[in-house]
Every structure is written in C-alpha cells, then in structure tokens.
Coordinates of C-alpha atoms and ligand atoms in Angstrom, one line a residue:
M1 CA 221.0 55.7 94.9
N2 CA 218.9 55.4 98.0
I3 CA 219.0 58.6 100.0
Y4 CA 216.4 59.4 102.6
F5 CA 216.1 63.1 103.5
D6 CA 212.5 62.9 104.8
N7 CA 213.2 62.2 108.5
A8 CA 210.6 64.8 109.7
S9 CA 208.0 62.6 108.1
T10 CA 209.2 59.4 109.5
T11 CA 212.5 57.8 110.4
P12 CA 214.1 54.4 109.7
I13 CA 213.6 52.1 112.6
L14 CA 216.8 51.2 114.5
P15 CA 217.9 47.6 113.8
A16 CA 218.3 47.0 117.5
V17 CA 214.6 48.0 117.9
I18 CA 213.5 45.7 115.2
E19 CA 215.4 42.8 116.9
H20 CA 214.0 43.7 120.3
M21 CA 210.4 43.9 119.0
T22 CA 210.7 40.6 117.2
E23 CA 211.9 39.0 120.4
V24 CA 209.0 40.5 122.3
M25 CA 206.5 39.3 119.8
R26 CA 208.0 35.9 119.7
E27 CA 208.6 35.4 123.5
D28 CA 206.3 37.8 125.3
Y29 CA 203.0 37.2 123.7
G30 CA 201.0 37.1 127.0
N31 CA 198.1 39.5 127.4
P32 CA 199.2 42.2 129.9
S33 CA 195.9 42.0 131.6
S34 CA 196.3 38.3 132.4
I35 CA 197.5 37.5 135.9
H36 CA 199.6 34.4 135.0
K37 CA 203.3 34.6 134.3
H38 CA 203.0 35.3 130.6
G39 CA 200.7 38.2 131.3
R40 CA 202.8 39.5 134.1
K41 CA 205.9 39.5 131.8
A42 CA 204.0 41.5 129.2
K43 CA 202.7 43.9 131.8
S44 CA 206.2 44.5 133.2
I45 CA 207.5 45.3 129.7
I46 CA 204.9 48.0 129.4
E47 CA 205.6 49.4 132.8
N48 CA 209.3 49.5 132.1
A49 CA 208.6 51.4 128.9
R50 CA 206.4 53.8 130.8
K51 CA 209.2 54.4 133.3
M52 CA 211.6 55.2 130.5
V53 CA 209.2 57.7 128.9
A54 CA 208.5 59.3 132.3
K55 CA 212.2 59.7 133.0
V56 CA 212.9 61.3 129.7
I57 CA 210.3 64.0 130.1
N58 CA 210.6 64.3 134.0
A59 CA 207.1 63.1 134.7
S60 CA 205.8 60.6 137.1
I61 CA 204.9 57.1 135.8
S62 CA 201.2 57.7 136.5
E63 CA 201.2 60.6 134.0
V64 CA 202.2 58.7 130.9
F65 CA 199.8 56.8 128.7
F66 CA 200.4 54.9 125.5
T67 CA 198.3 55.7 122.4
S68 CA 198.3 54.6 118.7
S69 CA 199.9 57.8 117.5
A70 CA 200.6 61.4 118.4
T71 CA 197.5 62.3 116.4
E72 CA 195.4 60.2 118.8
A73 CA 197.3 61.7 121.8
N74 CA 196.6 65.3 120.6
N75 CA 192.9 64.5 119.9
M76 CA 192.5 62.9 123.2
V77 CA 193.9 65.7 125.4
I78 CA 192.4 68.6 123.5
K79 CA 188.9 67.1 123.2
N80 CA 188.9 65.8 126.8
A81 CA 190.3 68.9 128.3
V82 CA 187.3 70.8 126.8
Q83 CA 184.9 68.1 127.8
D84 CA 186.1 67.2 131.3
L85 CA 188.1 70.2 132.5
G86 CA 185.8 72.9 131.4
I87 CA 188.1 74.6 128.9
Q88 CA 186.1 77.4 127.3
R89 CA 188.9 78.9 125.2
I90 CA 191.8 77.5 123.2
I91 CA 194.7 79.7 122.2
S92 CA 196.8 78.1 119.4
S93 CA 199.0 79.1 116.5
P94 CA 198.3 78.9 112.7
T95 CA 201.4 76.7 112.1
E96 CA 200.4 73.8 114.3
H97 CA 200.1 70.3 112.8
H98 CA 196.7 69.5 111.2
C99 CA 195.9 67.0 114.0
I100 CA 195.7 70.1 116.3
L101 CA 194.2 72.6 113.9
H102 CA 191.5 70.2 112.7
T103 CA 190.6 69.1 116.2
I104 CA 190.2 72.7 117.5
N105 CA 188.3 73.7 114.4
Y106 CA 186.0 70.8 115.0
L107 CA 185.5 71.7 118.7
E108 CA 184.7 75.3 117.7
S109 CA 182.3 74.2 115.0
Q110 CA 180.5 72.1 117.6
K111 CA 180.4 75.2 119.9
K112 CA 182.3 73.4 122.6
C113 CA 184.7 76.3 123.0
Y114 CA 186.1 79.1 121.0
V115 CA 189.6 79.5 119.5
Q116 CA 192.1 82.4 119.3
Y117 CA 195.3 82.3 117.3
V118 CA 198.5 84.1 118.1
D119 CA 200.2 85.6 115.0
V120 CA 203.5 84.1 113.8
D121 CA 206.2 86.2 112.1
E122 CA 208.0 85.4 108.8
E123 CA 210.2 82.9 110.7
G124 CA 207.3 81.2 112.3
N125 CA 207.9 82.5 115.8
P126 CA 204.7 83.0 117.7
D127 CA 204.0 86.4 119.1
Y128 CA 204.6 85.9 122.8
E129 CA 203.5 89.4 123.7
Q130 CA 200.2 88.9 121.9
L131 CA 199.8 85.6 123.8
E132 CA 200.2 87.4 127.1
V133 CA 197.6 90.1 126.0
L134 CA 195.1 87.3 125.0
L135 CA 195.7 85.4 128.3
N136 CA 195.3 88.6 130.3
A137 CA 192.1 89.6 128.5
S138 CA 189.9 86.9 129.8
Q139 CA 189.3 84.9 133.0
E140 CA 187.8 82.0 131.0
K141 CA 189.4 78.6 131.5
T142 CA 192.0 78.4 128.8
L143 CA 194.1 75.8 127.1
V144 CA 197.2 77.0 125.2
S145 CA 198.2 74.5 122.5
I146 CA 201.5 75.5 120.9
M147 CA 204.0 73.1 119.5
H148 CA 207.7 72.8 120.4
G149 CA 209.2 72.3 117.0
N150 CA 207.5 72.9 113.6
N151 CA 207.6 69.9 111.3
E152 CA 207.7 71.9 108.1
I153 CA 210.1 74.8 108.7
G154 CA 212.0 73.7 111.9
T155 CA 211.3 76.7 114.0
M156 CA 211.2 76.0 117.7
T157 CA 209.2 77.9 120.3
D158 CA 210.3 79.0 123.7
I159 CA 208.3 76.5 125.7
Y160 CA 209.7 77.9 129.0
K161 CA 208.3 81.3 128.2
I162 CA 204.9 79.9 127.1
G163 CA 204.8 77.7 130.2
M164 CA 205.5 80.6 132.5
L165 CA 202.8 82.7 130.8
C166 CA 200.4 79.9 131.3
K167 CA 201.3 79.6 134.9
K168 CA 200.9 83.4 135.4
Y169 CA 197.5 83.4 133.9
N170 CA 196.3 80.0 135.2
A171 CA 196.0 78.5 131.8
L172 CA 196.8 74.9 130.8
F173 CA 199.6 74.3 128.4
H174 CA 199.5 71.5 125.8
C175 CA 202.6 71.0 123.8
D176 CA 203.0 68.9 120.7
T177 CA 206.6 67.7 121.1
V178 CA 206.5 65.1 118.2
Q179 CA 209.4 66.6 116.4
T180 CA 211.6 67.4 119.4
I181 CA 211.2 64.4 121.8
G182 CA 214.5 62.4 121.9
K183 CA 216.3 65.2 120.0
Y184 CA 216.0 68.1 122.5
P185 CA 215.5 68.0 126.2
V186 CA 211.9 68.4 127.2
D187 CA 211.1 68.8 130.9
V188 CA 207.4 68.9 131.7
Q189 CA 207.9 70.3 135.2
A190 CA 210.4 73.0 134.4
N191 CA 208.2 74.2 131.6
N192 CA 204.8 74.0 133.4
I193 CA 203.4 71.6 130.7
S194 CA 200.0 70.1 131.4
F195 CA 199.8 67.8 128.3
L196 CA 202.4 66.6 125.8
S197 CA 202.5 64.2 122.9
G198 CA 205.1 62.1 121.2
S199 CA 205.3 59.5 118.5
G200 CA 207.6 56.5 118.2
H201 CA 208.2 56.6 114.4
K202 CA 209.7 60.1 114.6
F203 CA 212.7 58.9 116.7
H204 CA 213.6 55.6 114.9
G205 CA 211.0 53.6 116.7
P206 CA 207.9 51.8 115.3
K207 CA 204.9 53.4 113.6
G208 CA 201.4 53.2 115.1
I209 CA 202.6 53.9 118.7
G210 CA 202.7 57.2 120.5
F211 CA 202.3 58.5 124.0
V212 CA 200.6 61.3 125.9
F213 CA 201.6 63.0 129.1
I214 CA 198.7 64.1 131.3
S215 CA 199.7 65.9 134.4
N216 CA 198.3 64.5 137.6
A217 CA 196.8 67.9 138.3
N218 CA 194.7 67.8 135.2
I219 CA 193.6 64.2 134.8
I220 CA 190.9 63.7 132.2
L221 CA 188.1 61.1 132.2
P222 CA 188.5 57.7 130.4
Y223 CA 188.9 58.3 126.7
I224 CA 188.2 54.9 125.2
H225 CA 185.8 52.8 127.3
G226 CA 186.2 49.1 127.8
G227 CA 188.8 47.2 129.8
A228 CA 191.0 48.7 132.5
Q229 CA 194.1 49.1 130.3
E230 CA 196.2 52.2 130.7
R231 CA 194.7 52.7 134.1
N232 CA 191.2 52.9 132.6
M233 CA 192.1 55.8 130.3
R234 CA 192.4 54.0 127.0
A235 CA 190.8 50.5 126.8
G236 CA 192.1 47.9 124.4
T237 CA 194.8 45.3 124.6
E238 CA 198.1 47.1 124.5
N239 CA 200.6 47.0 121.6
V240 CA 203.3 45.5 123.8
A241 CA 206.0 45.2 121.1
G242 CA 205.3 48.7 119.8
I243 CA 205.4 50.2 123.3
S244 CA 208.6 48.4 124.1
G245 CA 210.1 49.4 120.8
L246 CA 209.2 53.0 121.3
S247 CA 210.8 53.1 124.7
L248 CA 214.0 51.4 123.4
A249 CA 214.2 53.9 120.6
L250 CA 213.6 56.8 123.0
E251 CA 216.3 55.5 125.3
F252 CA 218.8 55.3 122.4
N253 CA 218.0 58.8 121.3
S254 CA 218.2 60.3 124.8
N255 CA 221.5 58.7 125.4
H256 CA 222.9 60.0 122.1
M257 CA 221.1 63.3 122.0
V258 CA 224.1 65.6 121.8
S259 CA 226.2 63.5 119.5
N260 CA 223.3 62.9 117.2
R261 CA 222.4 66.5 117.1
N262 CA 226.0 67.5 116.3
K263 CA 226.1 65.0 113.4
I264 CA 222.9 66.4 112.0
L265 CA 224.0 70.0 112.5
N266 CA 227.1 69.2 110.4
I267 CA 225.0 67.5 107.7
R268 CA 222.7 70.5 107.7
S269 CA 225.5 73.1 107.5
V270 CA 227.3 71.4 104.6
F271 CA 224.0 71.1 102.8
K272 CA 223.1 74.7 103.4
K273 CA 226.5 76.1 102.5
R274 CA 226.6 74.4 99.2
L275 CA 223.1 75.4 98.4
E276 CA 223.8 79.0 99.2
T277 CA 227.0 79.2 97.2
E278 CA 226.1 77.0 94.2
I279 CA 222.5 77.7 93.4
E280 CA 221.2 81.2 92.9
D281 CA 218.4 82.9 94.7
I282 CA 217.9 80.2 97.4
R283 CA 216.0 81.1 100.5
F284 CA 215.5 79.2 103.7
N285 CA 212.2 79.0 105.5
G286 CA 211.9 79.2 109.3
R287 CA 214.2 80.4 112.0
Q288 CA 217.9 79.8 111.2
H289 CA 219.5 80.8 114.5
D290 CA 219.3 79.5 118.1
L291 CA 215.7 78.1 118.4
F292 CA 215.6 75.9 115.3
M293 CA 215.6 72.1 114.8
A294 CA 218.8 70.9 113.3
H295 CA 217.1 68.1 111.4
V296 CA 214.7 70.3 109.3
L297 CA 215.9 72.4 106.4
S298 CA 213.1 74.0 104.4
V299 CA 214.5 75.4 101.1
S300 CA 212.6 77.7 98.8
F301 CA 213.7 77.7 95.2
P302 CA 212.9 80.5 92.7
P303 CA 209.9 80.0 90.4
G304 CA 210.4 78.3 87.0
P305 CA 208.9 75.5 85.0
K306 CA 211.4 72.9 86.3
A307 CA 211.1 74.0 89.9
E308 CA 207.7 72.5 89.9
M309 CA 209.3 69.1 89.1
L310 CA 212.1 69.2 91.6
V311 CA 210.7 66.7 94.2
M312 CA 209.8 64.3 91.4
N313 CA 213.2 64.7 89.8
L314 CA 214.9 64.1 93.1
D315 CA 212.8 61.0 93.5
I316 CA 213.9 59.8 90.1
A317 CA 217.6 60.4 91.2
G318 CA 216.9 58.2 94.3
I319 CA 216.5 61.0 96.8
S320 CA 213.4 61.2 99.0
A321 CA 212.5 64.7 100.2
S322 CA 209.2 66.3 100.9
S323 CA 207.3 69.0 99.1
G324 CA 206.1 72.1 101.0
S325 CA 202.9 72.3 99.0
A326 CA 199.6 70.5 98.8
C327 CA 197.5 69.9 95.7
S328 CA 194.1 71.4 96.1
A329 CA 191.7 71.3 93.2
G330 CA 194.5 70.6 90.8
I331 CA 196.5 73.6 91.8
E332 CA 199.8 73.4 93.8
E333 CA 199.4 75.6 96.9
D334 CA 201.8 76.3 99.7
S335 CA 201.0 74.4 102.9
H336 CA 199.1 76.2 105.7
V337 CA 202.5 76.7 107.5
L338 CA 204.1 78.4 104.5
K339 CA 201.1 80.5 104.0
A340 CA 201.1 81.5 107.6
I341 CA 204.7 82.8 107.4
G342 CA 203.9 84.7 104.2
H343 CA 206.0 82.5 101.9
P344 CA 205.4 83.5 98.2
N345 CA 203.4 80.7 96.6
E346 CA 205.2 80.9 93.3
R347 CA 208.5 79.8 94.9
K348 CA 208.9 76.0 95.2
T349 CA 209.6 74.7 98.7
I350 CA 211.3 71.4 99.5
R351 CA 211.9 70.2 103.0
F352 CA 215.0 68.2 103.5
S353 CA 215.1 66.5 106.9
F354 CA 218.0 64.6 108.3
S355 CA 218.9 61.9 110.7
P356 CA 222.2 60.9 112.3
F357 CA 222.4 58.1 109.7
N358 CA 222.7 60.5 106.8
T359 CA 226.2 61.1 105.4
E360 CA 228.1 64.0 103.9
E361 CA 228.4 61.9 100.7
E362 CA 224.7 61.9 100.4
V363 CA 224.6 65.6 100.8
H364 CA 227.2 66.1 98.0
Y365 CA 225.3 63.7 95.7
T366 CA 222.1 65.6 96.3
I367 CA 223.5 69.0 95.7
D368 CA 225.2 67.8 92.5
K369 CA 221.8 66.5 91.3
L370 CA 220.1 69.7 92.3
K371 CA 222.6 71.7 90.4
E372 CA 222.1 69.5 87.3
M373 CA 218.4 70.0 87.6
S374 CA 218.7 73.7 88.1
E375 CA 221.1 74.1 85.2
I376 CA 218.6 72.7 82.8
S377 CA 215.8 74.6 84.5
A378 CA 215.0 78.2 85.0
L379 CA 216.3 78.1 88.5
K380 CA 219.5 80.0 87.6
M381 CA 218.2 83.3 86.5
Ligands
PLP401 N1 202.5 66.6 115.3 C1 203.6 66.9 114.5 C2 204.4 68.1 114.7 C3 204.0 66.0 113.5 O1 205.1 66.2 112.8 C4 203.2 64.8 113.3 C5 203.6 63.8 112.2 O2 203.9 64.2 111.1 C6 202.2 64.5 114.2 C7 201.8 65.5 115.1 C8 201.3 63.3 114.0 O3 202.1 62.2 114.5 P1 201.6 60.7 114.2 O4 202.1 60.3 112.9 O5 202.1 59.9 115.4 O6 200.1 60.7 114.2

C-alpha cells in the first residue's frame, strides 16, 4: 500500500507541472536578466507567473515577489517591517508556525521590538476581543502576524475581522496563508492585508519556491543585496522553472478550488465518521465547524502503550501520516500548537491531511488498519 495522508506537510507535484517545468528547464534556460531573446523569454515566464499569483490574491503585479520558501517570505517581511517600517510591537498568536514564532522571538531577544500574544481557546481560535484591547492599548507602530489556517489542527481565523481591526487601529497585518492559498479565496484588498506568504509545495507545485505579497503602501528595503532581480528586493538569479511551476499549480488549484474542496470534504467526513463510530474515545483537535480547513484532520487517541506506536505502525502498513508531537530530550511532547490549545499530553495525536487525489478506498483501508492496531492495543478501553 502507498497511501499519502500528509498533504499539510507537502503535496505530490501535479504531473502537468512536472512536464511544464521540465520543458522550461530544457527550452527556456536563458538568464532572465539577459537582454537577448533567451533572457527575454525567461523573464516573460517569470512575469506571467507573477501576474497569475497577483490575480489569485487580488494584488497588483508590483506587490508580488518570489522567494525560496514561505519560511523565507515570513522572515523577510517580519524582519524588514521591524527594520525598515519602524515596527515597535508585534502581536501574534501561540499557534503560529515556527518560522513566525522563532523569527519574532529572535527580534525580541535582539531588543528590536517587543511581542504580545493573543490567547487561543481550546479550538485554536484567537481571542479577537483581546486583539482589539491590545491594539487599542498602545499607539506604537504595530504589526499583527496571525495565520489564516493552522497547519496542525486546521482551525482557520477570521482574516476579515483581523484586517478590519488592523485598519481601525492603524496596524499592519501579516498573514501566513501557506495552508490556505489555492484552497480558499484570499483577497489582500478586501481583508486589508499588508503582507502575505505562500509556498509552492503546499498546493501541488514544486518545493523550494514561495512568494510574498508586500503591499505598495508598505514597501520594505532590499532584502538580499546583489543584482536587480525581483525589482531589487531579492538579488540572485531566479528559479525560473520553480516560479513557473508554482504559478501553474496555483492556477490549477484556483480553477478547481470548489470541486477540490468538496472532494476533500467528502474524504474527511467518511474518515471522521468511521473513526467516531468504530474506535472508542476518539477526539478531534481544532475547530470542526465553519472556519476549518477541510484537508486537515487532527485526531487524538486515548493513551496506551500501542498508541505511542501508531504513526510507526501506520507507516509499516504503507500509510503516511504525521505525529502531533515532537521528541524533546527523549520524551514525546505535544507540539507547541497542541500545548497552546490545552491538549492533554498523554493522548496521542495524529494529523491526517488530505488532497483531492486521495480516495475513499484509502480511507477505508486506513480505518481498517487503525482498528486492527487499536484492537491489539489499549485504545479500546
Ligand atoms: N507556514 C505554515 C503554516 C506552514 O505549514 C509551513 C510549512 O509547513 C510554512 C509556513 C513553511 O513553508 P515552507 O516549507 O515553504 O518554508
């Protein structure tokens, strides 16, 4: 068996994207900075890709820059917003991705700014009232960095509400949309977003390529110095095939957003229903109604000796899923996200994450295997 239920971690690349990238690498090898026809062709591929990304997020072309990853995009905007735009305070949440949390911790440790966190409830929803209280409490120039969809538990935030609060209190809004771009509509103008990040490999595009939106009103200084690539913002010869592959994958996802989501919702509900009815004492982490991402299902199993082995046993059965814990000093500990929502550490969490390419048969096989594993384990208690 070869079942891939780890699509929040990365996604299989679309065959059409592989073919397209191969073609670009073979035929369009010119340096985009060269003025001859080979260079011009490569340059036009990049600019078409930029146009596509801009269209999907309702930005202007001059506001989109390609990076090597969303990690880079997030580092770039947060560090440079502090350095170039005079941000004194960052408000974030404890359930952000490490590339946000470690960046803002670093900035705080360097005394470049200070950080405040809004609380999250047991579903991972940020406390919007507290956000308003914090915004209202200080006139300091503030960046709010709150993600759109949580990669571990699937909870989505109300980015319209956050954007409007930022507008009201004159704060900048940075949104990590890595898990939602191509899956849910994201409109930077309607949501008053100043900065946004995305990553090709999360929507069936290539790895090692991401993008950042920087609104024209908040343009930061060049981030990597060197040549004039990416309009001086990020020097270095562009990853032409990667950029083009990212845009083709994004186009595919945007054109099939609703049908893909419906397929995934169906997979998720079959999975969830069988788990609920056939394995005892199952719990689901994160929000399970309206604002949740269809592709993420975080499942919490009751404690027991075999529960610890579930991810490994699934792997042996040919099913790839992700553990919700990290090993620290030899002890399995809940991830920072699970800790933040008050998840009991003794329960074992597995994140199953889906794509439109998964099938109901894969779900049934997986649940059957989980049942076998739970029957010989202490799960059924
Ligand atoms: N932000 C979120 C929410 C993610 O899920 C990830 C990847 O796991 C990232 C950022 C980092 O993306 P990249 O792999 O492009 O660095």
